[in-house]
Every structure is written in C-alpha cells, then in structure tokens.
GROMACS .gro file of C-alpha atoms in nm:
model
  328
    1MET     CA    1   3.015  -2.234  20.686
    2LYS     CA    2   3.008  -1.876  20.563
    3SER     CA    3   3.377  -1.895  20.477
    4LEU     CA    4   3.303  -2.165  20.221
    5LEU     CA    5   3.053  -1.957  20.027
    6PRO     CA    6   3.307  -1.765  19.816
    7TRP     CA    7   3.458  -2.094  19.700
    8ARG     CA    8   3.115  -2.228  19.618
    9ARG     CA    9   3.040  -1.912  19.424
   10ALA     CA   10   3.371  -1.947  19.240
   11GLY     CA   11   3.289  -2.308  19.162
   12VAL     CA   12   2.950  -2.207  19.026
   13PHE     CA   13   3.105  -1.938  18.810
   14LEU     CA   14   3.367  -2.179  18.680
   15CYS     CA   15   3.100  -2.433  18.592
   16MET     CA   16   2.897  -2.167  18.417
   17ALA     CA   17   3.201  -2.047  18.225
   18PHE     CA   18   3.289  -2.403  18.125
   19ALA     CA   19   2.931  -2.472  18.018
   20GLY     CA   20   2.934  -2.152  17.814
   21ALA     CA   21   3.258  -2.252  17.644
   22VAL     CA   22   3.119  -2.597  17.564
   23ALA     CA   23   2.800  -2.441  17.424
   24ALA     CA   24   3.001  -2.198  17.212
   25HIS     CA   25   3.214  -2.482  17.081
   26ALA     CA   26   2.904  -2.690  17.007
   27GLN     CA   27   2.763  -2.405  16.802
   28THR     CA   28   3.072  -2.402  16.578
   29LEU     CA   29   3.015  -2.630  16.281
   30GLN     CA   30   3.325  -2.793  16.133
   31PHE     CA   31   3.289  -2.905  15.771
   32LYS     CA   32   3.534  -3.071  15.533
   33TRP     CA   33   3.517  -2.984  15.164
   34GLY     CA   34   3.691  -3.247  14.955
   35HIS     CA   35   3.793  -3.244  14.592
   36VAL     CA   36   4.039  -3.407  14.351
   37TYR     CA   37   4.201  -3.089  14.215
   38GLU     CA   38   4.540  -2.936  14.287
   39PRO     CA   39   4.577  -2.634  14.520
   40MET     CA   40   4.670  -2.414  14.221
   41SER     CA   41   4.341  -2.487  14.043
   42ILE     CA   42   4.062  -2.231  14.027
   43PHE     CA   43   3.826  -2.480  14.191
   44HIS     CA   44   4.042  -2.497  14.503
   45GLN     CA   45   4.065  -2.117  14.498
   46GLN     CA   46   3.686  -2.091  14.484
   47ALA     CA   47   3.646  -2.333  14.773
   48GLU     CA   48   3.892  -2.137  14.986
   49LEU     CA   49   3.722  -1.807  14.896
   50ALA     CA   50   3.380  -1.948  14.980
   51ALA     CA   51   3.512  -2.090  15.310
   52ARG     CA   52   3.645  -1.748  15.412
   53LYS     CA   53   3.321  -1.572  15.322
   54ILE     CA   54   3.110  -1.828  15.506
   55ALA     CA   55   3.329  -1.801  15.816
   56GLU     CA   56   3.299  -1.421  15.808
   57GLN     CA   57   2.925  -1.410  15.747
   58SER     CA   58   2.856  -1.675  16.013
   59GLU     CA   59   3.078  -1.489  16.263
   60GLY     CA   60   3.300  -1.793  16.290
   61LYS     CA   61   3.020  -2.040  16.356
   62ILE     CA   62   3.077  -2.231  16.031
   63LYS     CA   63   3.434  -2.333  15.958
   64ILE     CA   64   3.521  -2.517  15.639
   65GLU     CA   65   3.847  -2.701  15.582
   66VAL     CA   66   3.918  -2.746  15.211
   67VAL     CA   67   4.102  -3.071  15.139
   68PRO     CA   68   4.244  -3.091  14.782
   69SER     CA   69   4.424  -3.349  14.567
   70SER     CA   70   4.206  -3.655  14.641
   71LYS     CA   71   4.333  -3.667  15.001
   72LEU     CA   72   3.988  -3.766  15.125
   73GLY     CA   73   3.931  -4.020  14.847
   74GLN     CA   74   3.832  -4.046  14.483
   75GLU     CA   75   3.543  -3.854  14.331
   76GLY     CA   76   3.343  -4.170  14.272
   77ASP     CA   77   3.337  -4.223  14.650
   78TYR     CA   78   3.213  -3.873  14.731
   79PRO     CA   79   2.835  -3.928  14.703
   80LEU     CA   80   2.856  -4.207  14.963
   81MET     CA   81   3.093  -4.004  15.183
   82LEU     CA   82   2.848  -3.713  15.174
   83ALA     CA   83   2.564  -3.945  15.262
   84ASN     CA   84   2.745  -4.098  15.562
   85ASP     CA   85   2.879  -3.759  15.677
   86SER     CA   86   3.248  -3.849  15.650
   87MET     CA   87   3.269  -3.549  15.416
   88GLN     CA   88   3.032  -3.253  15.434
   89ILE     CA   89   3.089  -3.065  15.105
   90ALA     CA   90   3.236  -3.180  14.774
   91TYR     CA   91   3.286  -3.094  14.411
   92VAL     CA   92   3.134  -3.384  14.218
   93GLY     CA   93   3.118  -3.408  13.840
   94GLN     CA   94   2.761  -3.417  13.715
   95ALA     CA   95   2.835  -3.738  13.524
   96THR     CA   96   2.923  -3.895  13.860
   97LEU     CA   97   2.613  -3.747  14.025
   98ALA     CA   98   2.409  -3.893  13.741
   99GLU     CA   99   2.506  -4.240  13.859
  100GLY     CA  100   2.265  -4.176  14.146
  101TYR     CA  101   2.020  -3.955  13.955
  102PRO     CA  102   2.031  -4.050  13.584
  103PRO     CA  103   1.845  -3.744  13.444
  104LEU     CA  104   2.157  -3.536  13.523
  105SER     CA  105   2.340  -3.731  13.252
  106LEU     CA  106   2.174  -3.505  12.996
  107ALA     CA  107   2.455  -3.249  12.998
  108SER     CA  108   2.727  -3.517  12.992
  109TYR     CA  109   2.600  -3.683  12.675
  110PRO     CA  110   2.880  -3.635  12.418
  111PHE     CA  111   2.826  -3.338  12.186
  112ALA     CA  112   2.506  -3.233  12.364
  113PHE     CA  113   2.629  -2.873  12.345
  114LYS     CA  114   2.704  -2.691  12.023
  115ASP     CA  115   2.944  -2.446  12.182
  116LEU     CA  116   3.035  -2.262  12.501
  117ASP     CA  117   2.750  -2.013  12.469
  118HIS     CA  118   2.506  -2.305  12.462
  119MET     CA  119   2.657  -2.430  12.789
  120ARG     CA  120   2.630  -2.086  12.951
  121LYS     CA  121   2.259  -2.073  12.868
  122TYR     CA  122   2.214  -2.415  13.025
  123LEU     CA  123   2.382  -2.304  13.350
  124ALA     CA  124   2.123  -2.026  13.385
  125SER     CA  125   1.825  -2.230  13.264
  126PRO     CA  126   1.513  -2.353  13.442
  127LEU     CA  127   1.601  -2.696  13.299
  128LEU     CA  128   1.917  -2.721  13.511
  129ALA     CA  129   1.736  -2.584  13.817
  130GLU     CA  130   1.473  -2.854  13.771
  131LEU     CA  131   1.736  -3.127  13.742
  132MET     CA  132   1.918  -3.003  14.052
  133LYS     CA  133   1.592  -3.011  14.245
  134GLY     CA  134   1.530  -3.364  14.129
  135TYR     CA  135   1.876  -3.471  14.243
  136ASN     CA  136   1.822  -3.313  14.585
  137GLU     CA  137   1.490  -3.490  14.630
  138ARG     CA  138   1.630  -3.826  14.520
  139SER     CA  139   1.958  -3.818  14.713
  140GLY     CA  140   1.871  -3.617  15.023
  141ASN     CA  141   2.194  -3.423  14.965
  142ARG     CA  142   2.186  -3.060  14.853
  143MET     CA  143   2.342  -2.953  14.522
  144VAL     CA  144   2.358  -2.578  14.574
  145ALA     CA  145   2.538  -2.473  14.256
  146SER     CA  146   2.667  -2.600  13.924
  147VAL     CA  147   3.011  -2.484  13.810
  148TYR     CA  148   3.155  -2.488  13.459
  149TYR     CA  149   3.441  -2.736  13.466
  150GLY     CA  150   3.564  -2.689  13.112
  151ALA     CA  151   3.543  -2.847  12.768
  152ARG     CA  152   3.686  -3.198  12.772
  153GLN     CA  153   3.967  -3.246  12.519
  154VAL     CA  154   4.185  -3.543  12.428
  155THR     CA  155   4.561  -3.553  12.485
  156SER     CA  156   4.780  -3.831  12.348
  157ALA     CA  157   5.132  -3.957  12.294
  158LYS     CA  158   5.072  -3.984  11.919
  159PRO     CA  159   4.878  -3.761  11.678
  160LEU     CA  160   4.502  -3.821  11.651
  161ALA     CA  161   4.261  -3.661  11.405
  162ARG     CA  162   3.975  -3.890  11.304
  163PRO     CA  163   3.758  -4.134  11.498
  164GLU     CA  164   3.940  -4.418  11.322
  165ASP     CA  165   4.265  -4.311  11.489
  166PHE     CA  166   4.117  -4.407  11.827
  167ARG     CA  167   4.071  -4.776  11.750
  168ASP     CA  168   4.224  -4.988  12.030
  169LEU     CA  169   4.377  -4.676  12.186
  170ARG     CA  170   4.428  -4.715  12.562
  171LEU     CA  171   4.230  -4.407  12.663
  172TYR     CA  172   4.187  -4.299  13.025
  173VAL     CA  173   3.830  -4.196  13.104
  174PRO     CA  174   3.654  -4.164  13.441
  175THR     CA  175   3.419  -4.444  13.541
  176ALA     CA  176   3.097  -4.247  13.476
  177ALA     CA  177   2.891  -4.389  13.191
  178ALA     CA  178   2.896  -4.072  12.980
  179TYR     CA  179   3.276  -4.070  12.960
  180GLN     CA  180   3.286  -4.441  12.887
  181LEU     CA  181   3.035  -4.380  12.608
  182PHE     CA  182   3.269  -4.145  12.423
  183ALA     CA  183   3.555  -4.396  12.442
  184THR     CA  184   3.352  -4.691  12.317
  185ALA     CA  185   3.189  -4.486  12.039
  186VAL     CA  186   3.532  -4.434  11.881
  187ASP     CA  187   3.640  -4.795  11.947
  188ALA     CA  188   3.905  -4.700  12.200
  189LYS     CA  189   3.990  -4.920  12.497
  190PRO     CA  190   3.864  -4.726  12.801
  191VAL     CA  191   4.094  -4.742  13.101
  192THR     CA  192   3.986  -4.634  13.448
  193LEU     CA  193   4.227  -4.573  13.735
  194PRO     CA  194   4.259  -4.342  14.035
  195PHE     CA  195   4.294  -3.982  13.920
  196MET     CA  196   4.612  -3.939  14.122
  197SER     CA  197   4.770  -4.227  13.926
  198LEU     CA  198   4.705  -4.077  13.583
  199TYR     CA  199   5.038  -3.896  13.539
  200GLY     CA  200   5.242  -4.205  13.627
  201SER     CA  201   5.038  -4.432  13.401
  202LEU     CA  202   5.082  -4.197  13.107
  203LYS     CA  203   5.454  -4.170  13.174
  204LYS     CA  204   5.491  -4.550  13.175
  205ASN     CA  205   5.274  -4.573  12.860
  206GLU     CA  206   5.031  -4.798  13.044
  207VAL     CA  207   4.778  -4.546  12.914
  208GLU     CA  208   4.835  -4.380  12.575
  209ALA     CA  209   4.584  -4.097  12.594
  210GLN     CA  210   4.336  -3.928  12.827
  211GLU     CA  211   4.051  -3.678  12.814
  212ASN     CA  212   4.006  -3.381  13.048
  213PRO     CA  213   3.971  -3.002  13.033
  214LEU     CA  214   4.292  -2.818  12.951
  215ASP     CA  215   4.312  -2.676  13.304
  216ILE     CA  216   4.363  -3.031  13.430
  217VAL     CA  217   4.629  -3.097  13.167
  218LYS     CA  218   4.806  -2.786  13.294
  219SER     CA  219   4.763  -2.832  13.669
  220LYS     CA  220   4.849  -3.204  13.660
  221LYS     CA  221   5.148  -3.130  13.433
  222LEU     CA  222   5.031  -3.385  13.180
  223TYR     CA  223   5.217  -3.187  12.914
  224GLU     CA  224   5.530  -3.356  13.048
  225VAL     CA  225   5.402  -3.699  12.943
  226GLN     CA  226   5.178  -3.617  12.643
  227LYS     CA  227   5.265  -3.450  12.313
  228TYR     CA  228   4.934  -3.380  12.138
  229VAL     CA  229   4.600  -3.212  12.212
  230LEU     CA  230   4.293  -3.276  11.997
  231LEU     CA  231   4.024  -3.015  12.063
  232THR     CA  232   3.717  -3.237  12.050
  233SER     CA  233   3.514  -3.046  12.313
  234HIS     CA  234   3.308  -3.365  12.328
  235VAL     CA  235   3.164  -3.268  12.667
  236TYR     CA  236   3.124  -2.917  12.808
  237ASP     CA  237   3.150  -3.043  13.160
  238THR     CA  238   3.016  -2.917  13.491
  239LEU     CA  239   3.070  -2.985  13.859
  240GLY     CA  240   2.806  -2.987  14.127
  241ILE     CA  241   2.885  -2.828  14.462
  242VAL     CA  242   2.707  -3.069  14.694
  243ILE     CA  243   2.643  -3.052  15.069
  244GLY     CA  244   2.567  -3.377  15.249
  245LYS     CA  245   2.223  -3.435  15.394
  246ALA     CA  246   2.339  -3.445  15.759
  247ALA     CA  247   2.556  -3.134  15.720
  248TRP     CA  248   2.275  -2.941  15.550
  249GLY     CA  249   2.043  -3.041  15.834
  250ARG     CA  250   2.283  -2.898  16.095
  251LEU     CA  251   2.243  -2.552  15.941
  252ASN     CA  252   1.951  -2.339  16.052
  253PRO     CA  253   1.738  -2.179  15.776
  254GLN     CA  254   1.927  -1.849  15.790
  255GLN     CA  255   2.261  -2.030  15.763
  256GLN     CA  256   2.133  -2.245  15.478
  257ALA     CA  257   2.030  -1.936  15.281
  258MET     CA  258   2.364  -1.766  15.346
  259VAL     CA  259   2.575  -2.069  15.257
  260GLU     CA  260   2.375  -2.135  14.940
  261LYS     CA  261   2.412  -1.773  14.827
  262VAL     CA  262   2.787  -1.763  14.894
  263LEU     CA  263   2.843  -2.087  14.703
  264ALA     CA  264   2.623  -1.976  14.412
  265ASP     CA  265   2.796  -1.635  14.394
  266THR     CA  266   3.147  -1.779  14.404
  267ALA     CA  267   3.043  -2.037  14.143
  268LYS     CA  268   2.967  -1.750  13.904
  269TRP     CA  269   3.314  -1.609  13.974
  270THR     CA  270   3.460  -1.951  13.894
  271ASN     CA  271   3.264  -1.981  13.569
  272VAL     CA  272   3.412  -1.655  13.444
  273GLY     CA  273   3.760  -1.767  13.546
  274VAL     CA  274   3.735  -2.107  13.380
  275ILE     CA  275   3.610  -1.958  13.053
  276ALA     CA  276   3.887  -1.697  13.049
  277GLY     CA  277   4.143  -1.958  13.147
  278GLU     CA  278   4.071  -2.199  12.863
  279LEU     CA  279   4.233  -1.977  12.600
  280GLU     CA  280   4.525  -1.909  12.832
  281ASP     CA  281   4.566  -2.281  12.896
  282GLU     CA  282   4.575  -2.354  12.525
  283LYS     CA  283   4.856  -2.101  12.478
  284PHE     CA  284   5.037  -2.235  12.786
  285LEU     CA  285   5.033  -2.590  12.647
  286ARG     CA  286   5.156  -2.474  12.306
  287ASP     CA  287   5.441  -2.293  12.480
  288LYS     CA  288   5.523  -2.617  12.662
  289GLY     CA  289   5.571  -2.786  12.326
  290MET     CA  290   5.237  -2.959  12.279
  291THR     CA  291   5.080  -2.968  11.933
  292VAL     CA  292   4.722  -2.841  11.962
  293SER     CA  293   4.483  -2.921  11.676
  294PRO     CA  294   4.110  -2.863  11.615
  295ALA     CA  295   3.889  -3.166  11.563
  296ASN     CA  296   3.611  -3.221  11.313
  297ARG     CA  297   3.343  -3.255  11.583
  298GLN     CA  298   3.079  -3.367  11.334
  299LEU     CA  299   3.270  -3.687  11.252
  300PHE     CA  300   3.288  -3.778  11.620
  301GLN     CA  301   2.929  -3.678  11.687
  302GLU     CA  302   2.805  -3.904  11.409
  303ARG     CA  303   2.980  -4.198  11.576
  304VAL     CA  304   2.813  -4.123  11.909
  305VAL     CA  305   2.456  -4.080  11.783
  306LYS     CA  306   2.477  -4.403  11.580
  307ARG     CA  307   2.544  -4.600  11.896
  308SER     CA  308   2.341  -4.432  12.168
  309THR     CA  309   2.077  -4.181  12.270
  310PRO     CA  310   2.062  -3.943  12.567
  311GLU     CA  311   1.765  -4.143  12.698
  312GLN     CA  312   1.973  -4.464  12.701
  313LEU     CA  313   2.222  -4.281  12.919
  314GLY     CA  314   1.944  -4.181  13.159
  315ALA     CA  315   1.804  -3.850  13.035
  316ARG     CA  316   1.431  -3.795  13.069
  317PRO     CA  317   1.226  -3.806  12.747
  318GLY     CA  318   1.202  -3.456  12.605
  319ASP     CA  319   1.491  -3.306  12.801
  320TYR     CA  320   1.739  -3.332  12.512
  321ALA     CA  321   1.499  -3.136  12.290
  322ARG     CA  322   1.462  -2.874  12.566
  323LEU     CA  323   1.840  -2.850  12.587
  324GLN     CA  324   1.874  -2.798  12.211
  325ALA     CA  325   1.600  -2.535  12.220
  326LEU     CA  326   1.824  -2.318  12.442
  327VAL     CA  327   2.035  -2.241  12.135
  328ASN     CA  328   1.752  -2.045  11.971
   0.00000   0.00000   0.00000
C-alpha cells in the first residue's frame, strides 16, 4: 500500500494544479467591443488603445477583443446586444441611445449647438453627466464616457445649397429620430439601410446623398461615389461608450473604477484627435476632387424649429435652455 502513496500524491497535485488553472481561467474576463467603424478610424484606434491599457492594468484579467466594421451587427442592434450580453462594450450614437432614454436626444436635435466650442462645453458639463446617469438608471447598462463623433455634414451627387434643394432628395440618414427629423424638415426623402451598404447604394444612385461626419466620408471612401460636400454641421454628434449590465456586474469595484477611468481618459484623447482631424479631412476631400461649400445654417435651422421642438424629440423641459446657457 505504501508504494501507491507517491502516485496518490501526484494525483492530488495534478488535481490541485488543474483546479488552479481552471480558477485562473475563470478569473479572466473576455469582453467583445463592437462598433461600425473601419479599422483605420480613430474610434477603432481608441478602442484598441483602451483594450491594451485595461489588459495591462488588470494584469491580464480583463481581455477585450475589438470587433470593427459592423461584424457583430448594426448599431441599432447594439443596445439589445449589450442587454443580453452577446456584446459587452459598444460605441453607440447618442441619438440611438435616446431611443431607449429620450432625454439624451437633446444633443442630437438639429442645430442645438452654435459651434464646436459649444459642444466641448457640453461634453464637460454637469448636464451631460446628469443625462448619462439617467440613461444608466433607466437601461441598467453603463455609459462610462461620451466621445465627440464629429459635425454631421451632407454629401451629394449634385450641388446643394439651400433647403429647397433637398426637396424629394433620396437622403440616407440613420434610423434614429433626430436624423430623420433633419431630413423631413428639408422635405428630403429619408432612406435607411445598413451602414455597410451605404457605399454601394450611393454608387448605384439608389441613394443620392447622405449625412455623416467627414471622417466617415474619408474612411468609407464615399468621395469615390459623391462629388459635393455641404458643411451644414446640423448635428455636432457624440458617441456613448457603453458597457452592458451583465459585463459591468462581472467587474469588481476596483476593476469598475479602473475600466471607467481608462475609457474616460482615452475618450479625451479621441476628442482631441477628432477635432484636429476635421480640418485635415476637409483638405483630404478637396484633394480627392470633392467640392466643399459652407452652408447658411440659419436657413436650415429656421426650417427645423418651424416643424419641431427638442421636447417633441424627447428632451426634458428646461434642458434645451440649460444647453444654450453653456454658451455664455
């Protein structure tokens, strides 16, 4: 019987080692971060940077796989995917998030911002922090940061200048109500389709025009199928970086604080990059042969305010006045 003891000891040690390996593996959290942008975009770069920092600061216990280019689905599906844990982190436009928490639509109301400086003040304001908290409480998910996405501009196959030029124009806009509002205010025909199909639809002239920040026009190579840019800046858009409820709950308090700080810090880096990139993108598109023209924003704004209010879109009473007060 004594001769069997070493084997028993070895078996015990092997079991302990296996159990330790299983425990170590169980402690490693695997998250997927989905988004609709191309790998060359600054948003993908931020996600990759944040993933590396989180892996380092968690000593490898939190690993994030960044999945670009709509490979996990369309942005409109992301809130549900976050809720059912089929995706753990996502960039989601605040107009899309507002579908589930309408007060967030405030910043997506066309011409809500006078200029870029106005938007920057909003990003650092107690008003935005309050709205993010409200979203978190309503959804159960965790919006940890808001990122400047860029000023939305219109590109087209034919020259546009005045609101009247948009009548019956087949204009691609995302499904969110705020984007639809801009299209209908200028009497265009809003067209919604999967983001990955936009280039092909423009090329076939199934869609005549679209609206997006210039970085998207550049990264999606829309300059190959569009000739004109009208600088309406009708929405100074933002993205929420959102962590799903289940994924957030798997993090202990120390990990939550670390992850939130890394994402907030890298969001600031992204904001600076997007702002700097907008002028570069405008030059890039001119060099590619696009005609870039300023718009008379007042003419377009007058159309919008005649047909809607921020409150009709979902903003809380008084929030629009608070937003305008940030200019002073």
